[in-house]
């Protein structure tokens, strides 16, 4: 996601870009003009003549700037960050990096990784010791579903530098965005990404907890949030209460920061609570469903929305995974629809029936999990609807309607 968007957008600014990946199928798809993920505007940008997809890491030697965009996963044992993919790239780059290049870490990694891990590998044989190449940390702040827009017109650009002036080439590269540039040291740049995602995750969990309280009191949290948004200290973004956050960043980065804090000797109580609220939130939908369908065994439950958010086909840590797993555990038959994410979700849940929205609406009850705009055009008359994303038409038309936080 990060590498494709970064490469495509930089190419649209007139740069020659080489996209390198170890997945030959993905590379061949790109050569054939096919975008392997769904992201608005990305297919169009990838058709640029200045882009060369390849599996050859040696091609990195030809770049003035080399971006490391591979994922940093999670170690299941302690939720620490798995840096194996990042290290693999660093080891490979040791063979090909040349003097005068700028190597840029765009992967989300714990503070200290760029200098203690990546630089150590790049300089391991002494060949590149000193300052014959530059090392920078440039965290990404791309939201799936609007990643191209976020890259072209970001709120800010953060550049971490090993030594003062290391990021000069990056400043010039990003000039077309006209965004403010913050230049800091490597560790600070790495921490800015974790801190930003932790703050947004905390805001979501707080709003959801307030929504749960409002629900128990018979209050619509959305009316409460509408008034809160007028306070410029709070703002209007991320105030929609609902089924919780998912995706490739917030859950992973939150767990990683909790692990990083513990390793430093600090117990992050608030961050732990943010995660706990988010873990519990999706299953509240099933609890609401059972108010109206007490025994789910043998019942057909329609699920609208499988992606973790609209505008993407990404199902990583989506709310739908938790809800569908619980429905199946309780013996329900699940019929599901998503405009983009059905194929990805099928790999995780082949036992689910995948159908169009009309068939999903024929279930004994309907659960709405992703706020795709087209769900606001469906016919909910006569249905039982449990809504995790506040679809007004469902509220107005359903025979029985339950909102998660309203």
Coordinates of C-alpha atoms in Angstrom, one line a residue, residues 7-254:
X7 CA 5.9 5.4 -6.2
X8 CA 2.8 6.3 -8.3
X9 CA 2.5 9.7 -6.8
X10 CA 6.2 10.5 -7.2
X11 CA 6.0 9.4 -10.8
X12 CA 3.1 11.8 -11.4
X13 CA 5.4 14.6 -10.3
X14 CA 7.8 13.7 -13.1
X15 CA 10.2 11.4 -11.4
X16 CA 11.4 8.0 -12.8
X17 CA 10.3 5.3 -10.4
X18 CA 11.3 1.7 -10.0
X19 CA 8.9 -0.5 -7.9
X20 CA 10.7 -3.4 -6.4
X21 CA 8.9 -6.4 -4.8
X22 CA 9.7 -10.1 -4.1
X23 CA 6.2 -11.2 -5.2
X24 CA 6.7 -12.0 -8.9
X25 CA 2.9 -12.3 -9.4
X26 CA 2.4 -8.8 -8.1
X27 CA 5.2 -7.4 -10.3
X28 CA 3.8 -9.1 -13.4
X29 CA 0.4 -7.7 -12.7
X30 CA 1.9 -4.2 -12.5
X31 CA 3.7 -4.8 -15.7
X32 CA 0.4 -5.7 -17.3
X33 CA -1.1 -2.5 -16.0
X34 CA -3.2 -4.0 -13.2
X35 CA -3.2 -2.6 -9.7
X36 CA -3.1 -5.4 -7.2
X37 CA -5.1 -3.4 -4.6
X38 CA -8.2 -1.2 -4.7
X39 CA -7.4 2.4 -3.9
X40 CA -9.1 5.3 -5.6
X41 CA -7.0 7.0 -8.4
X42 CA -4.1 4.6 -8.0
X43 CA -4.8 2.5 -11.1
X44 CA -4.8 5.7 -13.2
X45 CA -1.4 6.9 -11.7
X46 CA 0.2 3.5 -12.2
X47 CA -0.2 3.7 -16.0
X48 CA 2.5 6.4 -16.1
X49 CA 5.4 5.7 -18.5
X50 CA 7.9 6.6 -15.7
X51 CA 7.3 3.5 -13.6
X52 CA 9.3 0.2 -13.9
X53 CA 8.1 -2.8 -11.8
X54 CA 10.8 -5.4 -11.0
X55 CA 11.8 -8.2 -8.6
X56 CA 15.5 -7.2 -8.8
X57 CA 16.8 -5.4 -5.8
X58 CA 19.9 -4.5 -7.8
X59 CA 17.7 -2.0 -9.6
X60 CA 17.8 0.1 -6.4
X61 CA 21.4 1.0 -7.2
X62 CA 20.1 3.3 -10.0
X63 CA 18.0 5.4 -7.7
X64 CA 19.0 8.7 -6.2
X65 CA 16.5 8.0 -3.4
X66 CA 15.7 4.5 -2.2
X67 CA 12.5 4.1 -0.1
X68 CA 12.1 1.1 2.3
X69 CA 8.3 0.6 2.4
X70 CA 8.0 -3.1 3.6
X71 CA 5.7 -3.9 6.4
X72 CA 6.8 -4.4 10.0
X73 CA 4.6 -7.1 11.5
X74 CA 3.8 -8.1 15.1
X75 CA 5.4 -10.9 17.1
X76 CA 2.5 -12.9 18.4
X77 CA 4.3 -13.8 21.6
X78 CA 4.6 -10.3 23.1
X79 CA 3.2 -8.0 20.4
X80 CA 6.6 -6.5 19.8
X81 CA 7.5 -5.4 16.3
X82 CA 8.7 -8.0 13.8
X83 CA 11.5 -6.3 11.9
X84 CA 12.4 -9.4 9.8
X85 CA 11.2 -7.9 6.5
X86 CA 12.9 -4.6 7.2
X87 CA 16.1 -6.3 8.1
X88 CA 15.9 -8.5 4.9
X89 CA 15.7 -5.3 2.8
X90 CA 18.6 -3.7 4.7
X91 CA 20.8 -6.8 4.2
X92 CA 20.0 -6.7 0.4
X93 CA 20.7 -3.0 0.1
X94 CA 24.1 -3.5 1.7
X95 CA 25.1 -5.1 -1.6
X96 CA 23.8 -2.4 -3.9
X97 CA 23.7 0.9 -2.1
X98 CA 26.2 3.4 -3.5
X99 CA 27.7 6.7 -2.6
X100 CA 25.6 9.7 -3.1
X101 CA 22.3 7.9 -2.5
X102 CA 19.6 8.8 0.1
X103 CA 18.2 5.7 1.8
X104 CA 14.8 6.5 3.3
X105 CA 12.9 4.4 5.9
X106 CA 9.2 4.7 5.3
X107 CA 8.2 1.6 7.2
X108 CA 6.7 2.1 10.7
X109 CA 9.5 1.0 13.1
X110 CA 10.2 1.4 16.8
X111 CA 12.4 4.4 17.7
X112 CA 16.0 3.6 17.2
X113 CA 15.5 1.1 14.4
X114 CA 16.8 3.2 11.6
X115 CA 20.1 3.9 13.3
X116 CA 20.5 0.7 15.3
X117 CA 19.3 -1.8 12.8
X118 CA 19.2 -0.5 9.2
X119 CA 22.3 1.7 9.4
X120 CA 24.2 -1.2 11.1
X121 CA 23.3 -3.5 8.2
X122 CA 24.2 -1.0 5.6
X123 CA 27.6 -0.3 7.1
X124 CA 28.2 -3.8 8.3
X125 CA 31.2 -4.6 6.0
X126 CA 32.7 -1.1 6.4
X127 CA 32.3 -0.5 2.7
X128 CA 29.8 2.3 3.3
X129 CA 31.0 3.6 6.6
X130 CA 31.0 7.4 7.0
X131 CA 28.9 9.7 5.0
X132 CA 29.0 8.5 1.4
X133 CA 25.2 7.8 1.6
X134 CA 22.5 9.5 3.6
X135 CA 19.9 7.9 5.9
X136 CA 16.6 9.4 6.6
X137 CA 13.3 8.4 8.3
X138 CA 10.2 9.6 6.6
X139 CA 7.0 8.2 8.2
X140 CA 3.9 7.9 6.1
X141 CA 0.5 9.2 7.1
X142 CA -1.7 7.7 4.4
X143 CA -5.3 6.8 5.0
X144 CA -6.5 3.9 2.9
X145 CA -9.4 5.0 0.7
X146 CA -7.8 8.5 0.2
X147 CA -4.1 7.6 0.2
X148 CA -3.4 9.4 -3.1
X149 CA -5.0 12.5 -1.9
X150 CA -3.1 12.3 1.4
X151 CA 0.2 11.9 -0.4
X152 CA -0.4 14.8 -2.9
X153 CA -1.6 17.2 -0.2
X154 CA -0.4 16.1 3.2
X155 CA -1.0 17.9 6.5
X156 CA 2.8 17.8 7.0
X157 CA 5.9 16.0 6.0
X158 CA 8.2 14.6 8.7
X159 CA 11.9 14.0 7.8
X160 CA 14.2 12.4 10.3
X161 CA 17.9 13.0 9.7
X162 CA 21.0 11.2 10.9
X163 CA 23.0 14.3 10.5
X164 CA 21.8 17.8 9.7
X165 CA 21.2 18.3 6.0
X166 CA 20.7 14.6 5.3
X167 CA 17.1 15.3 4.2
X168 CA 17.8 18.1 1.7
X169 CA 17.1 15.8 -1.2
X170 CA 13.8 14.7 0.3
X171 CA 12.7 18.3 0.9
X172 CA 13.3 19.0 -2.8
X173 CA 11.5 15.8 -3.8
X174 CA 8.4 16.7 -1.8
X175 CA 8.3 20.3 -2.9
X176 CA 5.3 19.9 -5.2
X177 CA 3.1 19.0 -2.2
X178 CA 3.7 22.5 -0.7
X179 CA 3.2 21.0 2.7
X180 CA 5.0 22.2 5.9
X181 CA 8.2 20.2 6.6
X182 CA 9.3 19.1 10.1
X183 CA 12.9 18.1 10.3
X184 CA 13.9 16.1 13.4
X185 CA 16.4 13.4 14.3
X186 CA 15.7 9.8 13.3
X187 CA 14.2 8.5 16.6
X188 CA 11.9 11.5 16.9
X189 CA 10.6 10.9 13.4
X190 CA 9.9 7.2 14.2
X191 CA 8.1 8.2 17.4
X192 CA 5.9 10.8 15.6
X193 CA 4.2 8.1 13.6
X194 CA 3.4 5.9 16.7
X195 CA 2.3 9.0 18.7
X196 CA -0.1 10.2 15.9
X197 CA -1.8 6.8 15.5
X198 CA -2.0 6.3 19.2
X199 CA -3.8 9.7 19.6
X200 CA -6.3 8.9 16.9
X201 CA -6.9 5.4 18.2
X202 CA -7.5 6.9 21.7
X203 CA -10.0 9.4 20.3
X204 CA -12.0 6.7 18.6
X205 CA -12.1 4.5 21.7
X206 CA -13.1 7.4 23.9
X207 CA -15.9 8.3 21.5
X208 CA -17.1 4.7 21.3
X209 CA -17.1 4.4 25.1
X210 CA -19.1 7.6 25.4
X211 CA -21.4 6.1 22.8
X212 CA -21.9 3.0 24.8
X213 CA -22.8 5.1 27.8
X214 CA -25.2 7.2 25.7
X215 CA -26.8 4.0 24.4
X216 CA -27.5 2.8 28.0
X217 CA -29.0 6.2 28.8
X218 CA -31.2 6.4 25.7
X219 CA -29.1 9.3 24.2
X220 CA -28.0 9.6 20.6
X221 CA -24.2 10.0 20.7
X222 CA -24.1 11.6 17.3
X223 CA -26.1 14.6 18.6
X224 CA -23.7 14.8 21.5
X225 CA -20.7 14.7 19.1
X226 CA -22.3 17.3 16.9
X227 CA -22.1 19.8 19.8
X228 CA -18.6 18.6 20.9
X229 CA -17.2 19.4 17.4
X230 CA -17.8 23.1 17.8
X231 CA -15.0 23.1 20.4
X232 CA -11.8 23.7 18.4
X233 CA -9.8 21.9 21.1
X234 CA -11.8 18.7 20.1
X235 CA -12.5 19.2 16.4
X236 CA -15.0 17.4 14.2
X237 CA -12.9 14.5 12.9
X238 CA -13.0 11.0 14.4
X239 CA -16.1 11.7 16.4
X240 CA -18.3 9.1 14.8
X241 CA -19.0 6.4 17.3
X242 CA -19.4 2.9 16.0
X243 CA -18.0 -0.6 15.8
X244 CA -14.3 0.3 16.4
X245 CA -11.1 0.8 14.3
X246 CA -9.3 -1.8 12.3
X247 CA -6.9 -1.9 9.3
X248 CA -3.2 -2.3 8.9
X249 CA -2.0 0.6 11.1
X250 CA -4.0 1.5 14.3
X251 CA -4.3 -1.9 15.9
X252 CA -0.7 -3.0 15.1
X253 CA 0.9 0.3 16.0
X254 CA -1.1 0.6 19.2

